[in-house]
């Protein structure tokens, strides 16, 4: 009787240890948190690469446990407004800022089987995206790094690969 009890406890301990060693979290649980924006690389249909926010952008991507997200991408060298008043910039300043920054927020869902995340956009600094859904492939997701690809960048420009590092 004692040996059966010991064997049962040993089996229970081993299974608990194995469960702890397994990543218990799915992609949705792993994606939750704050991610620093590292770079976005657009690959055009002809294979040409571009960096719409420059090679040293600033930004953040946040996923909450209840399914909300916020993304801000800003070029590292976005111009300042000479008047020092955000409401009195020149048309040229506004145009450059618009071209070199993007903010998006809404809800998200994760498809574990297809390794995708879909952004259901509530609003964006690019108003044409309001009310749309964008599905991105999850190319890499570790405790420290997250890479996703938007296969259909607007205007037929190609696909955009976005690289993030977890905020520490």
JSON list of C-alpha atoms in Angstrom, two decimals:
[
{"chain": "A", "resi": 1, "resn": "UNK", "atom": "CA", "xyz": [0.00, 0.00, 0.00]},
{"chain": "A", "resi": 2, "resn": "UNK", "atom": "CA", "xyz": [2.79, 2.41, 0.95]},
{"chain": "A", "resi": 3, "resn": "UNK", "atom": "CA", "xyz": [4.66, 1.74, -2.31]},
{"chain": "A", "resi": 4, "resn": "UNK", "atom": "CA", "xyz": [1.48, 2.49, -4.33]},
{"chain": "A", "resi": 5, "resn": "UNK", "atom": "CA", "xyz": [1.03, 5.76, -2.48]},
{"chain": "A", "resi": 6, "resn": "UNK", "atom": "CA", "xyz": [4.66, 6.72, -3.07]},
{"chain": "A", "resi": 7, "resn": "UNK", "atom": "CA", "xyz": [4.37, 5.75, -6.74]},
{"chain": "A", "resi": 8, "resn": "UNK", "atom": "CA", "xyz": [1.19, 7.83, -7.09]},
{"chain": "A", "resi": 9, "resn": "UNK", "atom": "CA", "xyz": [2.80, 10.84, -5.40]},
{"chain": "A", "resi": 10, "resn": "UNK", "atom": "CA", "xyz": [5.91, 10.47, -7.55]},
{"chain": "A", "resi": 11, "resn": "UNK", "atom": "CA", "xyz": [3.77, 10.28, -10.71]},
{"chain": "A", "resi": 12, "resn": "UNK", "atom": "CA", "xyz": [1.83, 13.36, -9.60]},
{"chain": "A", "resi": 13, "resn": "UNK", "atom": "CA", "xyz": [5.04, 15.27, -8.85]},
{"chain": "A", "resi": 14, "resn": "UNK", "atom": "CA", "xyz": [6.56, 14.31, -12.20]},
{"chain": "A", "resi": 15, "resn": "UNK", "atom": "CA", "xyz": [3.44, 15.32, -14.14]},
{"chain": "A", "resi": 16, "resn": "UNK", "atom": "CA", "xyz": [3.27, 18.64, -12.26]},
{"chain": "A", "resi": 17, "resn": "UNK", "atom": "CA", "xyz": [6.95, 19.24, -13.06]},
{"chain": "A", "resi": 18, "resn": "UNK", "atom": "CA", "xyz": [6.40, 18.40, -16.72]},
{"chain": "A", "resi": 19, "resn": "UNK", "atom": "CA", "xyz": [3.41, 20.73, -16.85]},
{"chain": "A", "resi": 20, "resn": "UNK", "atom": "CA", "xyz": [5.47, 23.53, -15.33]},
{"chain": "A", "resi": 21, "resn": "UNK", "atom": "CA", "xyz": [8.22, 22.95, -17.91]},
{"chain": "A", "resi": 22, "resn": "UNK", "atom": "CA", "xyz": [5.73, 23.19, -20.79]},
{"chain": "A", "resi": 23, "resn": "UNK", "atom": "CA", "xyz": [4.78, 26.64, -22.00]},
{"chain": "A", "resi": 24, "resn": "UNK", "atom": "CA", "xyz": [1.25, 26.68, -20.58]},
{"chain": "A", "resi": 25, "resn": "UNK", "atom": "CA", "xyz": [0.37, 29.90, -22.33]},
{"chain": "A", "resi": 26, "resn": "UNK", "atom": "CA", "xyz": [-0.93, 30.09, -25.85]},
{"chain": "A", "resi": 27, "resn": "UNK", "atom": "CA", "xyz": [0.02, 32.82, -28.30]},
{"chain": "A", "resi": 28, "resn": "UNK", "atom": "CA", "xyz": [-2.63, 35.19, -26.91]},
{"chain": "A", "resi": 29, "resn": "UNK", "atom": "CA", "xyz": [-1.18, 34.91, -23.40]},
{"chain": "A", "resi": 30, "resn": "UNK", "atom": "CA", "xyz": [2.38, 35.30, -24.71]},
{"chain": "A", "resi": 31, "resn": "UNK", "atom": "CA", "xyz": [1.56, 38.41, -26.73]},
{"chain": "A", "resi": 32, "resn": "UNK", "atom": "CA", "xyz": [0.02, 40.31, -23.78]},
{"chain": "A", "resi": 33, "resn": "UNK", "atom": "CA", "xyz": [2.17, 43.16, -22.54]},
{"chain": "A", "resi": 34, "resn": "UNK", "atom": "CA", "xyz": [4.11, 46.13, -23.85]},
{"chain": "A", "resi": 35, "resn": "UNK", "atom": "CA", "xyz": [6.51, 45.96, -26.79]},
{"chain": "A", "resi": 36, "resn": "UNK", "atom": "CA", "xyz": [8.99, 48.62, -27.93]},
{"chain": "A", "resi": 37, "resn": "UNK", "atom": "CA", "xyz": [8.92, 49.28, -31.67]},
{"chain": "A", "resi": 38, "resn": "UNK", "atom": "CA", "xyz": [12.30, 48.48, -33.24]},
{"chain": "A", "resi": 39, "resn": "UNK", "atom": "CA", "xyz": [11.74, 48.78, -37.00]},
{"chain": "A", "resi": 40, "resn": "UNK", "atom": "CA", "xyz": [9.23, 48.33, -39.82]},
{"chain": "A", "resi": 41, "resn": "UNK", "atom": "CA", "xyz": [10.49, 47.03, -43.14]},
{"chain": "A", "resi": 42, "resn": "UNK", "atom": "CA", "xyz": [8.26, 47.15, -46.22]},
{"chain": "A", "resi": 43, "resn": "UNK", "atom": "CA", "xyz": [9.06, 44.79, -49.07]},
{"chain": "A", "resi": 44, "resn": "UNK", "atom": "CA", "xyz": [7.58, 45.99, -52.36]},
{"chain": "A", "resi": 45, "resn": "UNK", "atom": "CA", "xyz": [6.28, 43.52, -54.97]},
{"chain": "A", "resi": 46, "resn": "UNK", "atom": "CA", "xyz": [9.54, 44.03, -56.90]},
{"chain": "A", "resi": 47, "resn": "UNK", "atom": "CA", "xyz": [11.58, 43.06, -53.80]},
{"chain": "A", "resi": 48, "resn": "UNK", "atom": "CA", "xyz": [12.77, 46.59, -52.98]},
{"chain": "A", "resi": 49, "resn": "UNK", "atom": "CA", "xyz": [12.97, 47.31, -49.23]},
{"chain": "A", "resi": 50, "resn": "UNK", "atom": "CA", "xyz": [12.01, 50.55, -47.50]},
{"chain": "A", "resi": 51, "resn": "UNK", "atom": "CA", "xyz": [11.73, 51.78, -43.92]},
{"chain": "A", "resi": 52, "resn": "UNK", "atom": "CA", "xyz": [8.66, 54.06, -43.65]},
{"chain": "A", "resi": 53, "resn": "UNK", "atom": "CA", "xyz": [9.57, 55.16, -40.11]},
{"chain": "A", "resi": 54, "resn": "UNK", "atom": "CA", "xyz": [13.32, 55.26, -40.73]},
{"chain": "A", "resi": 55, "resn": "UNK", "atom": "CA", "xyz": [15.87, 52.83, -39.38]},
{"chain": "A", "resi": 56, "resn": "UNK", "atom": "CA", "xyz": [15.68, 54.13, -35.79]},
{"chain": "A", "resi": 57, "resn": "UNK", "atom": "CA", "xyz": [11.97, 54.70, -35.10]},
{"chain": "A", "resi": 58, "resn": "UNK", "atom": "CA", "xyz": [10.21, 55.17, -31.78]},
{"chain": "A", "resi": 59, "resn": "UNK", "atom": "CA", "xyz": [6.99, 53.58, -30.68]},
{"chain": "A", "resi": 60, "resn": "UNK", "atom": "CA", "xyz": [5.14, 51.00, -28.68]},
{"chain": "A", "resi": 61, "resn": "UNK", "atom": "CA", "xyz": [2.65, 48.18, -29.14]},
{"chain": "A", "resi": 62, "resn": "UNK", "atom": "CA", "xyz": [0.47, 47.20, -26.20]},
{"chain": "A", "resi": 63, "resn": "UNK", "atom": "CA", "xyz": [-1.78, 44.15, -25.89]},
{"chain": "A", "resi": 64, "resn": "UNK", "atom": "CA", "xyz": [-4.06, 43.90, -22.84]},
{"chain": "A", "resi": 65, "resn": "UNK", "atom": "CA", "xyz": [-5.35, 40.61, -21.42]},
{"chain": "A", "resi": 66, "resn": "UNK", "atom": "CA", "xyz": [-8.96, 41.63, -22.19]},
{"chain": "A", "resi": 67, "resn": "UNK", "atom": "CA", "xyz": [-8.28, 41.89, -25.95]},
{"chain": "A", "resi": 68, "resn": "UNK", "atom": "CA", "xyz": [-7.44, 45.54, -26.54]},
{"chain": "A", "resi": 69, "resn": "UNK", "atom": "CA", "xyz": [-4.41, 46.90, -28.35]},
{"chain": "A", "resi": 70, "resn": "UNK", "atom": "CA", "xyz": [-2.72, 50.24, -29.07]},
{"chain": "A", "resi": 71, "resn": "UNK", "atom": "CA", "xyz": [0.11, 50.80, -31.53]},
{"chain": "A", "resi": 72, "resn": "UNK", "atom": "CA", "xyz": [2.15, 53.96, -32.06]},
{"chain": "A", "resi": 73, "resn": "UNK", "atom": "CA", "xyz": [4.90, 54.18, -34.69]},
{"chain": "A", "resi": 74, "resn": "UNK", "atom": "CA", "xyz": [6.87, 57.42, -35.13]},
{"chain": "A", "resi": 75, "resn": "UNK", "atom": "CA", "xyz": [9.98, 58.06, -37.19]},
{"chain": "A", "resi": 76, "resn": "UNK", "atom": "CA", "xyz": [12.99, 58.84, -35.02]},
{"chain": "A", "resi": 77, "resn": "UNK", "atom": "CA", "xyz": [13.61, 61.98, -37.06]},
{"chain": "A", "resi": 78, "resn": "UNK", "atom": "CA", "xyz": [10.05, 63.26, -37.44]},
{"chain": "A", "resi": 79, "resn": "UNK", "atom": "CA", "xyz": [10.26, 67.05, -37.84]},
{"chain": "A", "resi": 80, "resn": "UNK", "atom": "CA", "xyz": [9.40, 69.44, -35.05]},
{"chain": "A", "resi": 81, "resn": "UNK", "atom": "CA", "xyz": [6.82, 72.17, -35.65]},
{"chain": "A", "resi": 82, "resn": "UNK", "atom": "CA", "xyz": [8.68, 75.48, -35.89]},
{"chain": "A", "resi": 83, "resn": "UNK", "atom": "CA", "xyz": [5.94, 77.47, -34.11]},
{"chain": "A", "resi": 84, "resn": "UNK", "atom": "CA", "xyz": [6.11, 75.11, -31.11]},
{"chain": "A", "resi": 85, "resn": "UNK", "atom": "CA", "xyz": [2.29, 74.89, -31.25]},
{"chain": "A", "resi": 86, "resn": "UNK", "atom": "CA", "xyz": [0.79, 71.66, -32.60]},
{"chain": "A", "resi": 87, "resn": "UNK", "atom": "CA", "xyz": [-2.21, 73.61, -33.93]},
{"chain": "A", "resi": 88, "resn": "UNK", "atom": "CA", "xyz": [-0.20, 76.08, -36.04]},
{"chain": "A", "resi": 89, "resn": "UNK", "atom": "CA", "xyz": [2.14, 73.89, -38.09]},
{"chain": "A", "resi": 90, "resn": "UNK", "atom": "CA", "xyz": [2.73, 74.53, -41.76]},
{"chain": "A", "resi": 91, "resn": "UNK", "atom": "CA", "xyz": [1.15, 72.28, -44.40]},
{"chain": "A", "resi": 92, "resn": "UNK", "atom": "CA", "xyz": [4.63, 70.88, -45.12]},
{"chain": "A", "resi": 93, "resn": "UNK", "atom": "CA", "xyz": [5.25, 70.07, -41.44]},
{"chain": "A", "resi": 94, "resn": "UNK", "atom": "CA", "xyz": [1.86, 68.37, -41.10]},
{"chain": "A", "resi": 95, "resn": "UNK", "atom": "CA", "xyz": [2.41, 66.37, -44.30]},
{"chain": "A", "resi": 96, "resn": "UNK", "atom": "CA", "xyz": [5.80, 65.08, -43.15]},
{"chain": "A", "resi": 97, "resn": "UNK", "atom": "CA", "xyz": [4.49, 64.20, -39.69]},
{"chain": "A", "resi": 98, "resn": "UNK", "atom": "CA", "xyz": [1.54, 62.33, -41.24]},
{"chain": "A", "resi": 99, "resn": "UNK", "atom": "CA", "xyz": [3.82, 60.38, -43.58]},
{"chain": "A", "resi": 100, "resn": "UNK", "atom": "CA", "xyz": [6.23, 59.44, -40.77]},
{"chain": "A", "resi": 101, "resn": "UNK", "atom": "CA", "xyz": [3.86, 58.44, -37.95]},
{"chain": "A", "resi": 102, "resn": "UNK", "atom": "CA", "xyz": [0.93, 56.13, -37.35]},
{"chain": "A", "resi": 103, "resn": "UNK", "atom": "CA", "xyz": [-1.27, 55.39, -34.37]},
{"chain": "A", "resi": 104, "resn": "UNK", "atom": "CA", "xyz": [-3.89, 52.65, -34.23]},
{"chain": "A", "resi": 105, "resn": "UNK", "atom": "CA", "xyz": [-6.07, 51.21, -31.48]},
{"chain": "A", "resi": 106, "resn": "UNK", "atom": "CA", "xyz": [-8.92, 48.79, -31.04]},
{"chain": "A", "resi": 107, "resn": "UNK", "atom": "CA", "xyz": [-9.41, 45.14, -30.16]},
{"chain": "A", "resi": 108, "resn": "UNK", "atom": "CA", "xyz": [-7.51, 42.07, -31.25]},
{"chain": "A", "resi": 109, "resn": "UNK", "atom": "CA", "xyz": [-7.98, 38.33, -31.61]},
{"chain": "A", "resi": 110, "resn": "UNK", "atom": "CA", "xyz": [-5.35, 35.62, -31.97]},
{"chain": "A", "resi": 111, "resn": "UNK", "atom": "CA", "xyz": [-5.76, 32.56, -34.17]},
{"chain": "A", "resi": 112, "resn": "UNK", "atom": "CA", "xyz": [-3.51, 29.95, -32.56]},
{"chain": "A", "resi": 113, "resn": "UNK", "atom": "CA", "xyz": [-3.80, 27.44, -35.44]},
{"chain": "A", "resi": 114, "resn": "UNK", "atom": "CA", "xyz": [-2.87, 29.93, -38.17]},
{"chain": "A", "resi": 115, "resn": "UNK", "atom": "CA", "xyz": [-0.44, 31.92, -35.98]},
{"chain": "A", "resi": 116, "resn": "UNK", "atom": "CA", "xyz": [-2.12, 35.23, -36.75]},
{"chain": "A", "resi": 117, "resn": "UNK", "atom": "CA", "xyz": [-3.28, 38.28, -34.85]},
{"chain": "A", "resi": 118, "resn": "UNK", "atom": "CA", "xyz": [-6.17, 40.33, -36.22]},
{"chain": "A", "resi": 119, "resn": "UNK", "atom": "CA", "xyz": [-6.48, 44.00, -35.32]},
{"chain": "A", "resi": 120, "resn": "UNK", "atom": "CA", "xyz": [-10.08, 45.23, -35.29]},
{"chain": "A", "resi": 121, "resn": "UNK", "atom": "CA", "xyz": [-9.37, 48.93, -35.66]},
{"chain": "A", "resi": 122, "resn": "UNK", "atom": "CA", "xyz": [-11.59, 51.32, -33.74]},
{"chain": "A", "resi": 123, "resn": "UNK", "atom": "CA", "xyz": [-9.64, 54.39, -34.84]},
{"chain": "A", "resi": 124, "resn": "UNK", "atom": "CA", "xyz": [-6.33, 55.44, -36.36]},
{"chain": "A", "resi": 125, "resn": "UNK", "atom": "CA", "xyz": [-4.33, 58.51, -37.29]},
{"chain": "A", "resi": 126, "resn": "UNK", "atom": "CA", "xyz": [-4.96, 57.18, -40.81]},
{"chain": "A", "resi": 127, "resn": "UNK", "atom": "CA", "xyz": [-8.77, 57.52, -40.69]},
{"chain": "A", "resi": 128, "resn": "UNK", "atom": "CA", "xyz": [-9.36, 55.18, -43.65]},
{"chain": "A", "resi": 129, "resn": "UNK", "atom": "CA", "xyz": [-8.56, 52.24, -41.36]},
{"chain": "A", "resi": 130, "resn": "UNK", "atom": "CA", "xyz": [-11.36, 53.02, -38.90]},
{"chain": "A", "resi": 131, "resn": "UNK", "atom": "CA", "xyz": [-13.72, 50.04, -38.63]},
{"chain": "A", "resi": 132, "resn": "UNK", "atom": "CA", "xyz": [-11.46, 47.71, -40.62]},
{"chain": "A", "resi": 133, "resn": "UNK", "atom": "CA", "xyz": [-9.73, 44.48, -39.63]},
{"chain": "A", "resi": 134, "resn": "UNK", "atom": "CA", "xyz": [-6.09, 43.68, -40.44]},
{"chain": "A", "resi": 135, "resn": "UNK", "atom": "CA", "xyz": [-4.68, 40.19, -40.03]},
{"chain": "A", "resi": 136, "resn": "UNK", "atom": "CA", "xyz": [-0.96, 39.82, -39.49]},
{"chain": "A", "resi": 137, "resn": "UNK", "atom": "CA", "xyz": [1.10, 36.66, -39.35]},
{"chain": "A", "resi": 138, "resn": "UNK", "atom": "CA", "xyz": [3.04, 36.02, -36.17]},
{"chain": "A", "resi": 139, "resn": "UNK", "atom": "CA", "xyz": [6.48, 35.25, -37.57]},
{"chain": "A", "resi": 140, "resn": "UNK", "atom": "CA", "xyz": [8.30, 35.16, -34.24]},
{"chain": "A", "resi": 141, "resn": "UNK", "atom": "CA", "xyz": [7.11, 35.34, -30.65]},
{"chain": "A", "resi": 142, "resn": "UNK", "atom": "CA", "xyz": [9.47, 34.76, -27.76]},
{"chain": "A", "resi": 143, "resn": "UNK", "atom": "CA", "xyz": [9.59, 36.19, -24.26]},
{"chain": "A", "resi": 144, "resn": "UNK", "atom": "CA", "xyz": [11.77, 39.00, -25.63]},
{"chain": "A", "resi": 145, "resn": "UNK", "atom": "CA", "xyz": [10.90, 39.48, -29.33]},
{"chain": "A", "resi": 146, "resn": "UNK", "atom": "CA", "xyz": [7.79, 39.78, -31.47]},
{"chain": "A", "resi": 147, "resn": "UNK", "atom": "CA", "xyz": [7.78, 39.98, -35.27]},
{"chain": "A", "resi": 148, "resn": "UNK", "atom": "CA", "xyz": [4.62, 40.19, -37.32]},
{"chain": "A", "resi": 149, "resn": "UNK", "atom": "CA", "xyz": [3.94, 40.71, -41.01]},
{"chain": "A", "resi": 150, "resn": "UNK", "atom": "CA", "xyz": [1.08, 42.61, -42.58]},
{"chain": "A", "resi": 151, "resn": "UNK", "atom": "CA", "xyz": [0.91, 40.95, -46.01]},
{"chain": "A", "resi": 152, "resn": "UNK", "atom": "CA", "xyz": [-1.21, 43.65, -47.64]},
{"chain": "A", "resi": 153, "resn": "UNK", "atom": "CA", "xyz": [0.16, 47.12, -47.00]},
{"chain": "A", "resi": 154, "resn": "UNK", "atom": "CA", "xyz": [-2.23, 49.73, -48.40]},
{"chain": "A", "resi": 155, "resn": "UNK", "atom": "CA", "xyz": [-1.81, 51.07, -51.88]},
{"chain": "A", "resi": 156, "resn": "UNK", "atom": "CA", "xyz": [-0.24, 47.84, -53.15]},
{"chain": "A", "resi": 157, "resn": "UNK", "atom": "CA", "xyz": [3.08, 48.76, -51.57]},
{"chain": "A", "resi": 158, "resn": "UNK", "atom": "CA", "xyz": [3.84, 45.15, -50.59]},
{"chain": "A", "resi": 159, "resn": "UNK", "atom": "CA", "xyz": [4.15, 43.57, -47.14]},
{"chain": "A", "resi": 160, "resn": "UNK", "atom": "CA", "xyz": [5.35, 45.13, -43.90]},
{"chain": "A", "resi": 161, "resn": "UNK", "atom": "CA", "xyz": [7.35, 43.26, -41.29]},
{"chain": "A", "resi": 162, "resn": "UNK", "atom": "CA", "xyz": [7.28, 44.88, -37.84]},
{"chain": "A", "resi": 163, "resn": "UNK", "atom": "CA", "xyz": [9.86, 44.03, -35.19]},
{"chain": "A", "resi": 164, "resn": "UNK", "atom": "CA", "xyz": [9.34, 44.67, -31.45]},
{"chain": "A", "resi": 165, "resn": "UNK", "atom": "CA", "xyz": [11.21, 43.96, -28.20]},
{"chain": "A", "resi": 166, "resn": "UNK", "atom": "CA", "xyz": [9.40, 43.41, -24.93]},
{"chain": "A", "resi": 167, "resn": "UNK", "atom": "CA", "xyz": [9.47, 46.39, -22.57]},
{"chain": "A", "resi": 168, "resn": "UNK", "atom": "CA", "xyz": [11.49, 45.59, -19.45]}
]
